Short mmCIF file of C-alpha atoms and ligand atoms in Angstrom, two decimals:
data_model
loop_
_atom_site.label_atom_id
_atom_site.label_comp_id
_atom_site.label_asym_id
_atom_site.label_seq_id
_atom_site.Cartn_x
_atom_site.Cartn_y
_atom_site.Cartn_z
CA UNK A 1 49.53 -2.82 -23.84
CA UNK A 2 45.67 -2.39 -24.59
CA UNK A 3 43.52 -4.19 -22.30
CA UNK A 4 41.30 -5.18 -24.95
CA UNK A 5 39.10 -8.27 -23.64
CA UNK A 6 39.26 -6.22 -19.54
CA UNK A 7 35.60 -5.43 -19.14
CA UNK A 8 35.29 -1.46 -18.66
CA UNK A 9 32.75 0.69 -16.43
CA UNK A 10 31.06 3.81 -16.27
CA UNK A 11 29.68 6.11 -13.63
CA UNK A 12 26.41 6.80 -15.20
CA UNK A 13 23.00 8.08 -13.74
CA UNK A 14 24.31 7.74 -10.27
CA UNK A 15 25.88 4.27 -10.27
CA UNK A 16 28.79 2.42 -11.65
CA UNK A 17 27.76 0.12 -14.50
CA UNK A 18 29.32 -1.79 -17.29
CA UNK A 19 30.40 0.93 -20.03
CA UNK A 20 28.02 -0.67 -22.62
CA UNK A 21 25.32 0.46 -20.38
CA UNK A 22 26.02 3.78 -20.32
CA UNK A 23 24.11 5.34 -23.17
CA UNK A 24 21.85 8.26 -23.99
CA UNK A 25 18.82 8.74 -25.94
CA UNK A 26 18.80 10.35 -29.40
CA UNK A 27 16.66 12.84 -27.79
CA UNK A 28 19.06 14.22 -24.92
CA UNK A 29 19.33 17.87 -24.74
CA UNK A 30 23.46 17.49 -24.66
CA UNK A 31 23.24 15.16 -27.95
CA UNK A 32 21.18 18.00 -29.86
CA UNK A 33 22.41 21.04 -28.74
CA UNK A 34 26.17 20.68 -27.06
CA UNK A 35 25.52 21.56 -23.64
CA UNK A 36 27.60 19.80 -22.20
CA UNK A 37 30.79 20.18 -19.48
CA UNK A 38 33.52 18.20 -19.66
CA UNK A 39 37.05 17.57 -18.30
CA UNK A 40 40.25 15.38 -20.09
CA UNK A 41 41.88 13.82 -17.11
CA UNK A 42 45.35 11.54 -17.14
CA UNK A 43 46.72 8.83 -15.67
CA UNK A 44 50.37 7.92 -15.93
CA UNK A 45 51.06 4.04 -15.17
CA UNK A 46 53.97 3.77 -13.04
CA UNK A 47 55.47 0.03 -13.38
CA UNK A 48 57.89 0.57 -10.31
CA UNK A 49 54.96 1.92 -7.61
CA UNK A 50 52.80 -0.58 -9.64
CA UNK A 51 49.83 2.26 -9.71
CA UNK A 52 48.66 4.70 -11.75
CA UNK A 53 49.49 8.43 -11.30
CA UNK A 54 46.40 10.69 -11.77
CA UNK A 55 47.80 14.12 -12.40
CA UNK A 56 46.16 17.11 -10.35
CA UNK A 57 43.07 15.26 -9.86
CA UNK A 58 41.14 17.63 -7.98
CA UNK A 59 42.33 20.62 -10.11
CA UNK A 60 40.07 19.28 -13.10
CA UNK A 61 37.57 18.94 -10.97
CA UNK A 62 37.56 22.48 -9.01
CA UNK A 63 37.83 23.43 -12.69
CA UNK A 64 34.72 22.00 -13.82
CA UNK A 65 32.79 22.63 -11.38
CA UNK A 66 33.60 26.31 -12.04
CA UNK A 67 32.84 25.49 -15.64
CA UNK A 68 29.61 23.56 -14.85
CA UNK A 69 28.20 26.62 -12.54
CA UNK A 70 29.28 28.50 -15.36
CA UNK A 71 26.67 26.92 -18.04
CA UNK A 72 24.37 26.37 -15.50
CA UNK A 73 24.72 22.68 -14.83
CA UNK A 74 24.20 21.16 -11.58
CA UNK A 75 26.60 18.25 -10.25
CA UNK A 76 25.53 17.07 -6.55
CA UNK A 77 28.99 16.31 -5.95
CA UNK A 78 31.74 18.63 -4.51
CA UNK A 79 35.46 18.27 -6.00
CA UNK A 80 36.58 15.98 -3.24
CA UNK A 81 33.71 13.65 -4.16
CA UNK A 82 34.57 13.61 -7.42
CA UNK A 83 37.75 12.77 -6.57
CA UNK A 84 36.40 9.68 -4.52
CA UNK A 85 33.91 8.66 -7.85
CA UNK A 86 36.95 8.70 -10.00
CA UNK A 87 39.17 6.72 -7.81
CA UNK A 88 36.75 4.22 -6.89
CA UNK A 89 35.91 3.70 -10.96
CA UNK A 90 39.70 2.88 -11.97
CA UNK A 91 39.71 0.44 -8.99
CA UNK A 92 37.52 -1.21 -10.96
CA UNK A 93 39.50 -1.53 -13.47
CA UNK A 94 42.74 -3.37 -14.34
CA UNK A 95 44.82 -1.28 -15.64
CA UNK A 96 48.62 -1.45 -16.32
CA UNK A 97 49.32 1.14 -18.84
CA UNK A 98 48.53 5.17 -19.31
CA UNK A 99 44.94 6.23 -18.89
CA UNK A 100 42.25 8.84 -19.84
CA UNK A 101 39.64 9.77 -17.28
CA UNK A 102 36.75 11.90 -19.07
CA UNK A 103 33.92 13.13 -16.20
CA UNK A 104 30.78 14.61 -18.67
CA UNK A 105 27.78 16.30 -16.84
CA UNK A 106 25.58 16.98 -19.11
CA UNK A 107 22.07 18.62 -19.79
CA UNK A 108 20.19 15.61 -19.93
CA UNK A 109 16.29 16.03 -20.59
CA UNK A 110 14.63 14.35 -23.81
CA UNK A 111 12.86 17.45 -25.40
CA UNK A 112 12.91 19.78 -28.47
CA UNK A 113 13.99 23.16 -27.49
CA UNK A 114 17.52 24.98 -26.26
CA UNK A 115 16.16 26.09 -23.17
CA UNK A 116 17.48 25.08 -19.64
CA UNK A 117 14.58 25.63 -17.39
CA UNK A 118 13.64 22.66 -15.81
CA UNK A 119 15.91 20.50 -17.60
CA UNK A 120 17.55 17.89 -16.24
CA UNK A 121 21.22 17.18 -15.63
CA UNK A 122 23.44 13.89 -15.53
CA UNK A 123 26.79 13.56 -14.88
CA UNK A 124 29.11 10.34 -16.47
CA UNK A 125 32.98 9.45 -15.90
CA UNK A 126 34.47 7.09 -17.84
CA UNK A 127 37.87 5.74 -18.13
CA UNK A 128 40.06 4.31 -21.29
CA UNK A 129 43.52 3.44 -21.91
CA UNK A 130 45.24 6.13 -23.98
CA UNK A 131 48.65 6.53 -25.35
CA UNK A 132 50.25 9.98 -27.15
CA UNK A 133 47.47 12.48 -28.14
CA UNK A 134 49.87 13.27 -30.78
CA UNK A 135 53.33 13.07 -31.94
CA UNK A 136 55.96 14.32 -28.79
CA UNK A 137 59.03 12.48 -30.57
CA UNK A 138 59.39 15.16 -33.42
CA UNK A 139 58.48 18.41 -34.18
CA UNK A 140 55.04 19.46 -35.36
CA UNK A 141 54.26 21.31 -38.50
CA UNK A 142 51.20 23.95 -37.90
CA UNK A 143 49.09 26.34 -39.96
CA UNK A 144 47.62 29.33 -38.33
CA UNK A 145 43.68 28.14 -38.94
CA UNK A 146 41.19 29.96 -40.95
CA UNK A 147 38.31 29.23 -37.99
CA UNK A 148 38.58 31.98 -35.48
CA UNK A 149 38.19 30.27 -31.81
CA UNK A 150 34.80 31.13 -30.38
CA UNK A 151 34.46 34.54 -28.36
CA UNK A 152 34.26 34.36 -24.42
CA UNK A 153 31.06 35.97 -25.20
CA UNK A 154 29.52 33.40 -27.72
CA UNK A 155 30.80 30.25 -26.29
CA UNK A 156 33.44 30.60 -23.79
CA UNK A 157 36.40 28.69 -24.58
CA UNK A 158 37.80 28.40 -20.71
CA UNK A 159 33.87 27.08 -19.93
CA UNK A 160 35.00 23.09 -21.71
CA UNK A 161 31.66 22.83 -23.76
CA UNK A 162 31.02 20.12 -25.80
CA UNK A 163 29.42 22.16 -27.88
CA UNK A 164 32.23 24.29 -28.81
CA UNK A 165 34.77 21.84 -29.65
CA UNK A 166 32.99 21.59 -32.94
CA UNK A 167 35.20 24.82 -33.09
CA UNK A 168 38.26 23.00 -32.24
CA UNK A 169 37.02 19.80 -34.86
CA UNK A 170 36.93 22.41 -37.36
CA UNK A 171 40.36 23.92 -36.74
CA UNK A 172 42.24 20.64 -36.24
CA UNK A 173 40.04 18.73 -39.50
CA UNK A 174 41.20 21.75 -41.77
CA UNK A 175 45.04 21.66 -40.72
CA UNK A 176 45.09 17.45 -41.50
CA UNK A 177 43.56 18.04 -44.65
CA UNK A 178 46.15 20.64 -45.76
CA UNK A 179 48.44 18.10 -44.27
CA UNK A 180 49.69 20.17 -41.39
CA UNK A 181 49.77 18.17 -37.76
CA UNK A 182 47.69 20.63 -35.89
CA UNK A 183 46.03 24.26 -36.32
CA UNK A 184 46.33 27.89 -33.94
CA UNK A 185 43.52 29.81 -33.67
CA UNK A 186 43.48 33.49 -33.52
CA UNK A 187 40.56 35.00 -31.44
CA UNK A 188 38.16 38.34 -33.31
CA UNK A 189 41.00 40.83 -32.59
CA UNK A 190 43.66 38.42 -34.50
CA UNK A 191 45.56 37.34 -31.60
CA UNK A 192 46.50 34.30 -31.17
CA UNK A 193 44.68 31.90 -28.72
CA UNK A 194 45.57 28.44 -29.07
CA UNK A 195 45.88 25.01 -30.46
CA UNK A 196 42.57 23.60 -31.11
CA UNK A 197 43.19 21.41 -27.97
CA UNK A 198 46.01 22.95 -26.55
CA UNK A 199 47.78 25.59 -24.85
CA UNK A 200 50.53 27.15 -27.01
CA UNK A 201 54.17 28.76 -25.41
CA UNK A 202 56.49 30.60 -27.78
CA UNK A 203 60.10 30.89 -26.47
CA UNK A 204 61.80 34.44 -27.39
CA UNK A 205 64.93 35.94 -26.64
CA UNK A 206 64.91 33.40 -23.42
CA UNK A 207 62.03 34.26 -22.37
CA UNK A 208 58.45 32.17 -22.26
CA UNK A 209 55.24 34.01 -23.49
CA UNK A 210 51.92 32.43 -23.64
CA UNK A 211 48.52 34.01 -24.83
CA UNK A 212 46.49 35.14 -21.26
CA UNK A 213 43.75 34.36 -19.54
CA UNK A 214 41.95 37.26 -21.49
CA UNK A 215 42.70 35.92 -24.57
CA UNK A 216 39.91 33.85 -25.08
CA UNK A 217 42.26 30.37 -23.99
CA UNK A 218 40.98 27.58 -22.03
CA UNK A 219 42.82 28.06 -18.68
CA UNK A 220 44.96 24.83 -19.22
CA UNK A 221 46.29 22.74 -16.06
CA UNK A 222 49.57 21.57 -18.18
CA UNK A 223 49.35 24.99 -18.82
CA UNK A 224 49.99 26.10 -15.41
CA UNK A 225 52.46 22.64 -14.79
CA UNK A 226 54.35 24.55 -17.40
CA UNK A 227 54.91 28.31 -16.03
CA UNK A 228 55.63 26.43 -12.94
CA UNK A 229 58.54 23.76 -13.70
CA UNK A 230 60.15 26.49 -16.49
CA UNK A 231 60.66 28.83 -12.78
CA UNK A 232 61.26 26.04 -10.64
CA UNK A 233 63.72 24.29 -12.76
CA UNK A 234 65.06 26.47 -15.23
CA UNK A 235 64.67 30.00 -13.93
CA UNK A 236 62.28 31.01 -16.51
CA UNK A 237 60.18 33.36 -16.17
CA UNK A 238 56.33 33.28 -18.13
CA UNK A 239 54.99 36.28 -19.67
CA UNK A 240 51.21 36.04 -20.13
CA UNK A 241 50.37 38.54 -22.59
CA UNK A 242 48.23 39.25 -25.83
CA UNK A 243 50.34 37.15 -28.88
CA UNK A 244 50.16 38.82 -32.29
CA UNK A 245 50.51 36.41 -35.49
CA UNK A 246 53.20 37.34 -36.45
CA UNK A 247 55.46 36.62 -33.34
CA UNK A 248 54.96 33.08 -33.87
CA UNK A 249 57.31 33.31 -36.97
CA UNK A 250 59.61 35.69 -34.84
CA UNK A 251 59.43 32.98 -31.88
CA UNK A 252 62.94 30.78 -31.28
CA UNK A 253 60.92 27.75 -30.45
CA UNK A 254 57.56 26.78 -30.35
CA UNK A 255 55.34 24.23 -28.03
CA UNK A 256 51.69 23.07 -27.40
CA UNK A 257 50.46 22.32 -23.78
CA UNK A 258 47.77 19.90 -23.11
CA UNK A 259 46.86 16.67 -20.93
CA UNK A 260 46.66 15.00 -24.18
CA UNK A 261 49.61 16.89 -26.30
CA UNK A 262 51.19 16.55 -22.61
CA UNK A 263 54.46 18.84 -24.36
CA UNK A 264 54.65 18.99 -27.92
CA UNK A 265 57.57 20.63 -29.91
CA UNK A 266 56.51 22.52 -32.96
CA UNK A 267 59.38 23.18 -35.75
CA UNK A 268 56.71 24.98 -38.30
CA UNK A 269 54.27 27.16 -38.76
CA UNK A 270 52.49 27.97 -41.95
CA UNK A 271 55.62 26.98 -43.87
CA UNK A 272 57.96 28.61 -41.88
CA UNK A 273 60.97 27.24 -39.85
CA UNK A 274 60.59 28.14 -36.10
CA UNK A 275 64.01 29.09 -34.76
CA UNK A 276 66.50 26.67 -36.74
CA UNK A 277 63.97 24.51 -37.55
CA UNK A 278 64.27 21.69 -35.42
CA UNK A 279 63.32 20.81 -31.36
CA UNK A 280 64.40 23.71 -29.06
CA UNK A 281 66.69 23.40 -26.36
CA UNK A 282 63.69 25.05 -23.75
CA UNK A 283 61.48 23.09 -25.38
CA UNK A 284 63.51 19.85 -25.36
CA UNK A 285 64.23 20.33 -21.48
CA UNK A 286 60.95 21.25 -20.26
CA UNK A 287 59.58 18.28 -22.15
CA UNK A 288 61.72 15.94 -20.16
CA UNK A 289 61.15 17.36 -17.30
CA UNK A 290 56.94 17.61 -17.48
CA UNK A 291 57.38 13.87 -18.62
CA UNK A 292 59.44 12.60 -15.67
CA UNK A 293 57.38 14.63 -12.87
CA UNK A 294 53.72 13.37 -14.01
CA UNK A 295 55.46 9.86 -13.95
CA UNK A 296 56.44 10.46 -10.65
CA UNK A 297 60.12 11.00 -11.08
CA UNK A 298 60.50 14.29 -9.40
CA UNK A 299 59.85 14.61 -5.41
CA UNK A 300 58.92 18.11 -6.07
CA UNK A 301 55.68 17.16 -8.12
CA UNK A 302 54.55 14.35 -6.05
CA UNK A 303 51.58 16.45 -4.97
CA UNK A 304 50.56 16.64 -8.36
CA UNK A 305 49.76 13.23 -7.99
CA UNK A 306 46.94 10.96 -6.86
CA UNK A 307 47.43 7.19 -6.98
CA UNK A 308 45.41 5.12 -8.16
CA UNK A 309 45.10 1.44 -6.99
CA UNK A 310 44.11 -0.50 -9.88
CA UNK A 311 44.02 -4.23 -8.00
CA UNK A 312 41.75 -3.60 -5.13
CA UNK A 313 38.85 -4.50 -7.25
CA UNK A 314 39.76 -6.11 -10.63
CA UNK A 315 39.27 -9.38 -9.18
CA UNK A 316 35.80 -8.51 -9.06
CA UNK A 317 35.84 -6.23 -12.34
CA UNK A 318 37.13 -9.58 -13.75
CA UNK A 319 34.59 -11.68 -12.19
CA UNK A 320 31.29 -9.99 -13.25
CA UNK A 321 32.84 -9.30 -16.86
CA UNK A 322 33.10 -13.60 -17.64
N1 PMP B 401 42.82 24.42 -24.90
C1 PMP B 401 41.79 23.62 -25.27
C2 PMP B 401 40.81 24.13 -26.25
C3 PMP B 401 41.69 22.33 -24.75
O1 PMP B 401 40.67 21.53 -25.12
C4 PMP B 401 42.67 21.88 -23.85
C5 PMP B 401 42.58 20.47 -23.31
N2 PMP B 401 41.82 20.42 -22.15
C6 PMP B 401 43.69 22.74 -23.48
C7 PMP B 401 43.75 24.01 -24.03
C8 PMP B 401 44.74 22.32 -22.49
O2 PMP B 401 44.19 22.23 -21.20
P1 PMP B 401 44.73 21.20 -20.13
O3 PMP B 401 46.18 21.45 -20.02
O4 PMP B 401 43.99 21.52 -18.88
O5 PMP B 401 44.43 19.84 -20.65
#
């Protein structure tokens, strides 16, 4: 259920206005040369607590705040403030269905030039309603991508640049137009790193691997839900190693990790059945069980969650939009 005629805000330039507002020139530093920091944040409408869910809200923010020191960005907010900006900006909003929350800070500056000296730096969050990323109801079919992902020391890929998800455009536009759902990339040394936006687990012999943090992966929060519920729930251990290409095809089952993949079985790669070719048990359970605790179905995983009230405000949001 789109809210398509619900007027929508921004946090933009230090104040919440109207999303339509909220633009940039075509001279911005971030719009010319990708130097930006940015997080993917959900929201999980729950019709019984009539709220949203925001999972691990300050984790994407103590993440990108890492990742905006990182490129040398400033933000004159600390996580818990961000926290507050976010929560205040979906109580302006009327929602009663699923929800992306995308913060941006970004250099900022109208000039010619890469340099950062003296530029300026903004910072945006805006919300939208958003369903499935892509497909969690089958299997996936994936090719192992020609595009290598960027090296930690060209573009870091745990930093969240804008910049370098041309890298990840690249990889995913290739694998639709050779009519796979999604592509991996391997990093320089040809091992594999990840989905172009997502984490990737292989399931062997019982056992859950996933590429490391030294790997060249962004260091995914579903990533970490994951390693977490598999030992919690299902007394499975996570190995975080170096992947080689060629264990993928060995691999029983197969999944991608993401806030927007959320869990996402994968059946084939580069032709190939994984395991017998259809969803994995593992995969199949830990699917069910991500899905239910980021809904707010599982005591355990309550603290993963921030609610959002939704109605405080959209009396007013409603107001000011006629
Ligand atoms: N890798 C890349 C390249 C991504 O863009 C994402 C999405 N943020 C992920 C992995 C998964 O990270 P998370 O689970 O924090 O969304």
């Amino acid at each position: 259920m789109t809210q398509t005629g619900a007027q929508k805000y921004a946090f933009f330039q230090g104040s919440f206005v109207p999303l339509e507002h909220a633009k940039v020139s075509v001279m911005t530093h971030a719009f010319n040369y990708g130097t930006g920091v940015f997080e993917g944040i959900r929201g999980y409408w729950n019709e019984q607590d009539r709220c949203v869910y925001i999972l691990r809200l300050r984790e994407h923010y103590v993440r990108f705040l890492k990742n905006t020191r990182m490129v040398c960005i400033e933000v004159p907010f600390d996580a818990d403030e961000l926290v507050e900006l976010t929560l205040k900006l979906m109580s302006m909003h009327d929602f009663r269905e699923d929800v992306y929350i995308r913060p941006l800070a970004y250099k900022s500056s109208e000039q010619i030039g890469v340099s950062m000296k003296g530029v300026k730096d903004d910072l945006t969050i805006f919300c939208t309603p958003f369903g499935n990323y892509i497909d969690i109801d089958r299997g996936l079919s994936l090719c192992v991508s020609s595009w290598k992902r960027t090296d930690d020391n060209a573009i870091p890929g745990r930093a969240k640049v804008t910049g370098n998800y041309v890298n990840s455009a690249l990889v995913k536009n290739e694998a639709l137009m050779n009519g796979f759902d999604e592509g991996i990339c391997l990093n320089s040394q040809g091992f594999v790193v990840e989905g172009s936006t997502e984490n990737i687990f292989i399931v062997r012999d019982g056992a859950l691997i996933t590429p490391s943090v030294a790997d060249g992966i962004l260091e995914g929060i579903t990533r970490d839900c994951i390693i977490s519920v598999a030992r919690d729930e299902l007394g499975l251990d996570t190995m975080a190693r170096p992947v080689a290409r060629t264990e993928l095809y060995y691999a029983d089952e197969v999944f991608l990790t993401g806030t927007g993949a959320q869990v996402a079985p994968v059946t084939s790669i580069d032709h190939r059945a994984i395991g017998k070719g259809d969803v994995g048990p593992v995969t199949g359970k830990i699917q069910t069980l991500y899905l239910d605790a980021v809904r707010g179905r599982i005591p355990r995983y309550m603290d993963w969650l921030t609610r959002a009230n939704i109605t405080a405000m959209s009396g007013m949001a409603r107001v000011s939009a006629r």
